[in-house]
mmCIF file of C-alpha atoms in Angstrom:
data_model
loop_
_atom_site.group_PDB
_atom_site.id
_atom_site.type_symbol
_atom_site.label_atom_id
_atom_site.label_comp_id
_atom_site.label_asym_id
_atom_site.label_seq_id
_atom_site.Cartn_x
_atom_site.Cartn_y
_atom_site.Cartn_z
ATOM 1 C CA MET A 1 -0.406 -0.046 -0.248
ATOM 2 C CA HIS A 2 2.979 2.056 0.971
ATOM 3 C CA ASP A 3 4.668 1.789 -2.545
ATOM 4 C CA LYS A 4 1.325 2.234 -4.491
ATOM 5 C CA LEU A 5 1.024 5.528 -2.743
ATOM 6 C CA LEU A 6 4.284 6.878 -2.765
ATOM 7 C CA GLN A 7 3.529 6.314 -6.502
ATOM 8 C CA PHE A 8 0.556 8.543 -6.157
ATOM 9 C CA GLN A 9 3.012 11.342 -4.784
ATOM 10 C CA ARG A 10 5.886 10.686 -7.242
ATOM 11 C CA ASN A 11 4.489 10.777 -10.220
ATOM 12 C CA ASP A 12 2.261 14.144 -8.986
ATOM 13 C CA VAL A 13 -0.478 11.899 -10.617
ATOM 14 C CA TRP A 14 -4.138 13.982 -8.017
ATOM 15 C CA THR A 15 -4.370 17.261 -6.774
ATOM 16 C CA LEU A 16 -6.406 17.720 -2.800
ATOM 17 C CA VAL A 17 -9.305 19.776 -3.136
ATOM 18 C CA PRO A 18 -11.972 20.951 -0.734
ATOM 19 C CA ARG A 19 -14.790 19.153 -2.010
ATOM 20 C CA PRO A 20 -17.672 21.232 -2.953
ATOM 21 C CA GLU A 21 -21.228 22.226 -0.986
ATOM 22 C CA GLY A 22 -23.410 19.271 -1.958
ATOM 23 C CA GLU A 23 -21.704 17.070 -3.849
ATOM 24 C CA HIS A 24 -22.236 12.943 -3.888
ATOM 25 C CA ILE A 25 -19.256 11.364 -2.094
ATOM 26 C CA ILE A 26 -17.427 7.711 -3.635
ATOM 27 C CA GLY A 27 -15.679 6.149 -1.087
ATOM 28 C CA THR A 28 -12.440 4.159 -1.302
ATOM 29 C CA LYS A 29 -11.210 0.940 -0.527
ATOM 30 C CA TRP A 30 -7.945 -1.387 -0.400
ATOM 31 C CA ILE A 31 -7.917 -5.435 -3.166
ATOM 32 C CA PHE A 32 -5.342 -7.489 -2.295
ATOM 33 C CA ARG A 33 -3.991 -9.985 -4.282
ATOM 34 C CA ASN A 34 -0.602 -12.491 -4.932
ATOM 35 C CA LYS A 35 1.067 -12.962 -7.874
ATOM 36 C CA THR A 36 2.961 -16.018 -8.452
ATOM 37 C CA ASN A 37 5.527 -17.937 -10.884
ATOM 38 C CA GLU A 38 4.716 -21.227 -12.891
ATOM 39 C CA GLU A 39 5.515 -23.097 -9.285
ATOM 40 C CA GLY A 40 3.358 -21.669 -8.026
ATOM 41 C CA ASN A 41 5.540 -19.223 -5.559
ATOM 42 C CA VAL A 42 4.232 -16.005 -4.415
ATOM 43 C CA ILE A 43 6.915 -13.500 -6.844
ATOM 44 C CA ARG A 44 5.295 -10.218 -5.579
ATOM 45 C CA ASN A 45 2.138 -8.497 -3.779
ATOM 46 C CA LYS A 46 0.079 -6.251 -4.778
ATOM 47 C CA ALA A 47 -2.678 -4.421 -3.893
ATOM 48 C CA ARG A 48 -5.068 -1.689 -5.600
ATOM 49 C CA LEU A 49 -6.962 1.159 -4.649
ATOM 50 C CA VAL A 50 -9.962 1.222 -6.835
ATOM 51 C CA ALA A 51 -14.239 3.407 -5.856
ATOM 52 C CA GLN A 52 -16.260 1.926 -4.688
ATOM 53 C CA GLY A 53 -17.761 1.771 -7.972
ATOM 54 C CA TYR A 54 -21.808 -0.435 -6.793
ATOM 55 C CA SER A 55 -22.443 3.437 -4.658
ATOM 56 C CA GLN A 56 -22.638 5.442 -7.527
ATOM 57 C CA MET A 57 -25.886 6.711 -9.337
ATOM 58 C CA GLU A 58 -26.545 6.831 -13.267
ATOM 59 C CA GLY A 59 -27.525 10.167 -14.623
ATOM 60 C CA VAL A 60 -26.076 11.182 -11.790
ATOM 61 C CA ASP A 61 -22.225 10.529 -10.361
ATOM 62 C CA TYR A 62 -21.186 8.109 -13.510
ATOM 63 C CA ASP A 63 -19.135 10.793 -15.349
ATOM 64 C CA GLU A 64 -17.737 13.003 -12.293
ATOM 65 C CA THR A 65 -17.625 11.500 -9.028
ATOM 66 C CA PHE A 66 -15.759 12.173 -5.334
ATOM 67 C CA ALA A 67 -13.396 9.732 -2.707
ATOM 68 C CA GLN A 68 -12.333 10.635 0.756
ATOM 69 C CA GLU A 69 -8.652 9.801 1.017
ATOM 70 C CA ASP A 70 -6.352 11.737 4.195
ATOM 71 C CA GLY A 71 -8.179 14.923 2.557
ATOM 72 C CA GLU A 72 -10.620 16.079 0.382
ATOM 73 C CA LEU A 73 -10.316 15.677 -3.722
ATOM 74 C CA ILE A 74 -12.827 16.476 -6.777
ATOM 75 C CA VAL A 75 -12.444 12.683 -9.536
ATOM 76 C CA ALA A 76 -11.882 12.968 -12.415
ATOM 77 C CA GLN A 77 -12.829 8.460 -12.419
ATOM 78 C CA VAL A 78 -9.313 6.888 -15.331
ATOM 79 C CA TYR A 79 -9.219 3.556 -15.388
ATOM 80 C CA VAL A 80 -5.336 2.380 -16.388
ATOM 81 C CA ASP A 81 -3.863 -0.798 -15.792
ATOM 82 C CA ASP A 82 -5.227 -1.718 -12.294
ATOM 83 C CA ILE A 83 -5.549 1.644 -10.646
ATOM 84 C CA ILE A 84 -8.383 5.010 -10.802
ATOM 85 C CA PHE A 85 -6.187 7.759 -11.154
ATOM 86 C CA GLY A 86 -8.016 11.196 -9.186
ATOM 87 C CA SER A 87 -7.331 15.097 -10.972
ATOM 88 C CA THR A 88 -9.274 18.112 -11.878
ATOM 89 C CA LYS A 89 -10.378 19.759 -14.424
ATOM 90 C CA ASP A 90 -7.776 21.581 -15.238
ATOM 91 C CA GLU A 91 -5.294 18.862 -14.899
ATOM 92 C CA LEU A 92 -5.694 16.139 -16.295
ATOM 93 C CA ALA A 93 -4.136 16.095 -19.938
ATOM 94 C CA HIS A 94 -1.020 16.878 -16.560
ATOM 95 C CA SER A 95 -2.431 13.861 -15.357
ATOM 96 C CA PHE A 96 -3.061 11.564 -18.183
ATOM 97 C CA SER A 97 1.172 11.700 -18.947
ATOM 98 C CA LYS A 98 1.879 11.368 -15.597
ATOM 99 C CA LEU A 99 -0.837 8.430 -15.856
ATOM 100 C CA ILE A 100 1.473 6.724 -18.730
ATOM 101 C CA GLN A 101 4.946 7.008 -17.112
ATOM 102 C CA ALA A 102 3.195 5.257 -14.556
ATOM 103 C CA LYS A 103 1.830 2.576 -15.518
ATOM 104 C CA PHE A 104 4.625 1.415 -17.144
ATOM 105 C CA GLU A 105 6.907 2.063 -14.060
ATOM 106 C CA ILE A 106 4.620 -0.219 -11.710
ATOM 107 C CA SER A 107 4.802 -2.761 -14.984
ATOM 108 C CA MET A 108 7.985 -3.462 -15.022
ATOM 109 C CA ILE A 109 8.932 -6.458 -13.229
ATOM 110 C CA GLY A 110 10.220 -8.619 -15.115
ATOM 111 C CA GLU A 111 10.440 -10.920 -17.941
ATOM 112 C CA LEU A 112 6.752 -11.586 -19.212
ATOM 113 C CA THR A 113 5.462 -15.522 -17.930
ATOM 114 C CA HIS A 114 2.293 -15.484 -17.986
ATOM 115 C CA PHE A 115 -0.578 -14.167 -19.791
ATOM 116 C CA LEU A 116 -3.928 -14.688 -19.533
ATOM 117 C CA GLY A 117 -3.809 -18.558 -17.667
ATOM 118 C CA LEU A 118 -0.644 -19.482 -19.803
ATOM 119 C CA GLN A 119 2.519 -20.556 -19.456
ATOM 120 C CA ILE A 120 4.981 -18.222 -21.363
ATOM 121 C CA ARG A 121 8.540 -18.798 -21.845
ATOM 122 C CA GLN A 122 10.513 -16.994 -24.699
ATOM 123 C CA GLN A 123 12.835 -18.925 -27.136
ATOM 124 C CA ASP A 124 16.765 -16.908 -28.119
ATOM 125 C CA SER A 125 18.928 -18.216 -27.364
ATOM 126 C CA GLY A 126 21.287 -17.638 -31.537
ATOM 127 C CA LYS A 127 24.727 -16.326 -31.526
ATOM 128 C CA SER A 128 24.759 -12.599 -31.225
ATOM 129 C CA VAL A 129 25.774 -10.476 -34.703
ATOM 130 C CA ASP A 130 27.518 -7.477 -34.622
ATOM 131 C CA SER A 131 23.671 -4.999 -34.660
ATOM 132 C CA SER A 132 25.348 -2.743 -36.748
ATOM 133 C CA ILE A 133 26.784 -4.560 -39.960
ATOM 134 C CA TYR A 134 22.998 -5.433 -39.851
ATOM 135 C CA ARG A 135 21.877 -2.312 -39.691
ATOM 136 C CA ARG A 136 23.482 -1.181 -42.122
ATOM 137 C CA MET A 137 22.678 -4.395 -44.574
ATOM 138 C CA ILE A 138 19.473 -3.963 -43.845
ATOM 139 C CA GLY A 139 19.010 -0.414 -44.775
ATOM 140 C CA ARG A 140 20.717 -1.130 -48.543
ATOM 141 C CA LEU A 141 18.530 -4.066 -48.139
ATOM 142 C CA LEU A 142 15.734 -1.926 -47.553
ATOM 143 C CA TYR A 143 16.947 1.278 -49.796
ATOM 144 C CA LEU A 144 17.130 -1.695 -52.710
ATOM 145 C CA THR A 145 13.012 -1.984 -52.817
ATOM 146 C CA ALA A 146 12.746 0.163 -54.363
ATOM 147 C CA SER A 147 13.653 -0.912 -57.988
ATOM 148 C CA ARG A 148 13.818 -5.026 -56.469
ATOM 149 C CA PRO A 149 9.483 -4.656 -54.999
ATOM 150 C CA ASP A 150 10.405 -9.444 -55.275
ATOM 151 C CA ILE A 151 12.208 -8.724 -51.679
ATOM 152 C CA SER A 152 10.038 -6.309 -50.101
ATOM 153 C CA TYR A 153 8.689 -8.573 -47.049
ATOM 154 C CA ASN A 154 11.503 -10.664 -46.946
ATOM 155 C CA MET A 155 12.845 -7.657 -45.234
ATOM 156 C CA GLY A 156 10.247 -5.815 -44.088
ATOM 157 C CA VAL A 157 10.352 -9.227 -41.459
ATOM 158 C CA TYR A 158 13.948 -9.776 -41.142
ATOM 159 C CA ALA A 159 13.808 -5.522 -40.351
ATOM 160 C CA ARG A 160 12.619 -6.258 -36.630
ATOM 161 C CA TYR A 161 15.349 -7.105 -35.370
ATOM 162 C CA GLN A 162 18.042 -4.701 -35.682
ATOM 163 C CA ALA A 163 17.874 -4.419 -31.935
ATOM 164 C CA ASN A 164 19.574 -8.293 -31.479
ATOM 165 C CA PRO A 165 20.031 -9.576 -34.544
ATOM 166 C CA LYS A 166 21.049 -13.134 -33.700
ATOM 167 C CA GLU A 167 23.978 -16.034 -36.679
ATOM 168 C CA SER A 168 20.110 -17.373 -38.077
ATOM 169 C CA HIS A 169 18.578 -13.779 -38.851
ATOM 170 C CA MET A 170 22.457 -12.787 -40.807
ATOM 171 C CA ILE A 171 22.572 -16.221 -42.543
ATOM 172 C CA ILE A 172 19.570 -15.401 -44.097
ATOM 173 C CA LEU A 173 20.652 -11.796 -44.949
ATOM 174 C CA LYS A 174 24.170 -13.350 -47.205
ATOM 175 C CA ARG A 175 20.549 -14.743 -48.877
ATOM 176 C CA ILE A 176 18.658 -12.153 -49.774
ATOM 177 C CA ILE A 177 22.180 -10.338 -51.589
ATOM 178 C CA LYS A 178 23.013 -13.922 -53.000
ATOM 179 C CA TYR A 179 20.199 -13.699 -54.607
ATOM 180 C CA VAL A 180 20.083 -10.183 -55.714
ATOM 181 C CA LYS A 181 23.395 -10.851 -57.401
ATOM 182 C CA THR A 182 22.729 -14.186 -58.920
ATOM 183 C CA THR A 183 19.654 -12.484 -60.867
ATOM 184 C CA ALA A 184 20.218 -8.337 -61.425
ATOM 185 C CA ASN A 185 20.565 -9.455 -64.464
ATOM 186 C CA PHE A 186 16.868 -10.929 -64.589
ATOM 187 C CA SER A 187 14.218 -9.262 -66.908
ATOM 188 C CA MET A 188 10.872 -9.336 -68.706
ATOM 189 C CA TRP A 189 9.840 -9.891 -72.048
ATOM 190 C CA TYR A 190 6.216 -7.918 -73.641
ATOM 191 C CA SER A 191 6.068 -9.324 -76.710
ATOM 192 C CA LYS A 192 3.835 -6.652 -78.833
ATOM 193 C CA ASP A 193 3.112 -10.121 -81.530
ATOM 194 C CA THR A 194 0.758 -12.432 -79.353
ATOM 195 C CA ASN A 195 -2.834 -13.200 -78.146
ATOM 196 C CA ASP A 196 -5.314 -11.742 -76.020
ATOM 197 C CA VAL A 197 -6.864 -13.580 -73.745
ATOM 198 C CA LEU A 198 -6.196 -13.690 -70.239
ATOM 199 C CA VAL A 199 -5.095 -15.569 -67.934
ATOM 200 C CA GLY A 200 -3.957 -16.359 -64.894
ATOM 201 C CA TYR A 201 -2.406 -18.445 -62.372
ATOM 202 C CA SER A 202 -2.904 -19.396 -58.694
ATOM 203 C CA LYS A 203 -1.251 -22.115 -55.781
ATOM 204 C CA ALA A 204 -1.376 -21.725 -52.613
ATOM 205 C CA ASN A 205 0.724 -23.870 -49.623
ATOM 206 C CA TRP A 206 -0.838 -24.822 -46.313
ATOM 207 C CA ALA A 207 0.115 -22.770 -43.320
ATOM 208 C CA GLY A 208 3.287 -22.378 -44.897
ATOM 209 C CA ASN A 209 3.965 -19.256 -42.540
ATOM 210 C CA ALA A 210 6.156 -20.721 -38.950
ATOM 211 C CA ASP A 211 4.961 -17.460 -36.998
ATOM 212 C CA ASP A 212 0.550 -17.639 -36.831
ATOM 213 C CA ARG A 213 0.201 -20.486 -39.229
ATOM 214 C CA LYS A 214 -1.900 -18.227 -42.408
ATOM 215 C CA SER A 215 -0.511 -19.911 -45.658
ATOM 216 C CA ILE A 216 0.606 -18.114 -48.822
ATOM 217 C CA LEU A 217 -0.775 -17.781 -51.495
ATOM 218 C CA GLY A 218 1.211 -16.648 -54.473
ATOM 219 C CA ASP A 219 -0.906 -15.667 -58.136
ATOM 220 C CA CYS A 220 0.489 -14.119 -61.882
ATOM 221 C CA PHE A 221 -2.288 -13.238 -64.472
ATOM 222 C CA TYR A 222 -0.945 -13.363 -68.581
ATOM 223 C CA VAL A 223 -2.625 -11.138 -71.041
ATOM 224 C CA GLY A 224 -0.969 -13.424 -74.092
ATOM 225 C CA ASN A 225 2.101 -13.856 -73.417
ATOM 226 C CA ASN A 226 3.099 -10.779 -71.543
ATOM 227 C CA LEU A 227 3.176 -10.775 -67.209
ATOM 228 C CA LEU A 228 -0.068 -8.623 -66.637
ATOM 229 C CA SER A 229 0.455 -8.659 -63.007
ATOM 230 C CA TRP A 230 0.771 -11.223 -60.041
ATOM 231 C CA MET A 231 1.068 -10.802 -55.937
ATOM 232 C CA SER A 232 2.086 -12.958 -53.235
ATOM 233 C CA THR A 233 0.570 -12.691 -49.807
ATOM 234 C CA LYS A 234 -0.426 -14.460 -46.597
ATOM 235 C CA GLN A 235 -4.791 -15.083 -46.862
ATOM 236 C CA ASN A 236 -6.153 -12.840 -44.168
ATOM 237 C CA SER A 237 -7.482 -16.620 -41.999
ATOM 238 C CA ILE A 238 -5.835 -19.511 -40.734
ATOM 239 C CA SER A 239 -7.460 -22.139 -42.923
ATOM 240 C CA LEU A 240 -7.996 -25.201 -41.554
ATOM 241 C CA SER A 241 -6.902 -27.892 -44.101
ATOM 242 C CA THR A 242 -5.917 -27.938 -47.293
ATOM 243 C CA VAL A 243 -8.527 -27.912 -49.282
ATOM 244 C CA GLU A 244 -10.220 -24.727 -47.405
ATOM 245 C CA THR A 245 -6.625 -22.741 -48.824
ATOM 246 C CA GLU A 246 -7.254 -23.926 -52.284
ATOM 247 C CA TYR A 247 -10.534 -22.661 -52.441
ATOM 248 C CA ILE A 248 -9.988 -19.658 -51.193
ATOM 249 C CA THR A 249 -6.745 -18.359 -53.598
ATOM 250 C CA ALA A 250 -9.016 -19.668 -56.203
ATOM 251 C CA GLY A 251 -11.663 -17.366 -54.596
ATOM 252 C CA SER A 252 -8.812 -14.889 -55.016
ATOM 253 C CA CYS A 253 -8.161 -15.559 -58.226
ATOM 254 C CA CYS A 254 -11.017 -15.281 -58.720
ATOM 255 C CA THR A 255 -11.606 -11.979 -57.751
ATOM 256 C CA GLN A 256 -8.476 -10.776 -59.725
ATOM 257 C CA LEU A 257 -9.186 -12.393 -62.650
ATOM 258 C CA LEU A 258 -12.487 -10.186 -63.294
ATOM 259 C CA TRP A 259 -11.232 -7.285 -61.574
ATOM 260 C CA MET A 260 -8.538 -7.124 -64.073
ATOM 261 C CA GLN A 261 -11.733 -7.711 -67.014
ATOM 262 C CA LYS A 262 -13.798 -5.139 -66.368
ATOM 263 C CA LEU A 263 -10.453 -2.674 -65.870
ATOM 264 C CA LEU A 264 -8.851 -4.904 -69.991
ATOM 265 C CA ILE A 265 -13.118 -3.662 -70.919
ATOM 266 C CA ASP A 266 -12.534 -0.286 -70.274
ATOM 267 C CA TYR A 267 -9.203 -0.202 -72.142
ATOM 268 C CA GLY A 268 -11.028 -1.312 -75.408
ATOM 269 C CA ILE A 269 -9.547 -4.140 -74.820
ATOM 270 C CA ARG A 270 -11.889 -7.792 -74.819
#
């Protein structure tokens, strides 16, 4: 309780003022609980100071209420994490910034081990590499995506690990550089002498993304022999079978074909 009150005092989250004449008082109470680890051992004692909301009356004091502490104060109720703080109306903006600061200070209890009843075990035990070199490589490859959109997705993924890159991430970056080097002279040939038949090809794998188990689909569309459009993206939902994955992929492909057919008609190509 003393730690919680010291947090309030240090972060200046409320101001004691005289109670306005005839205003209703909302009481407060302390709620206590123990925080345990996966072995069931108590690792922290927690205390919450909350308003007794059951004494409020709808249409009277739901929006602006008053609480009794060691002195009297006007309370504008704000729920942040597990604490209710108060301040005068004129100082709410100041209090909100203090609330956020207090919330982060109170919540810094180490690595996440439990969440919604689930045990969390974080594993990132790979061998670390020089982060400055990794960031320089990421920066150059991100600049290259302006002319090489085929590496955009990969670069978006591996740019997330710049703070603490591992050897496995560096290996992938070198593989991307090798891919760029070996395909630098590749190009697409667009032939004038071809037909005007619109054709689409589509393929998907099942649960191809290891992180969220979503399937990855690829489409490409031709007018005659000329490649007109292509894409590779994750499906929005998680498929429970390969049949469901292929059904979603076929639907996406048909949607693109119908849109492109209408677009070509607008340009006079049937």
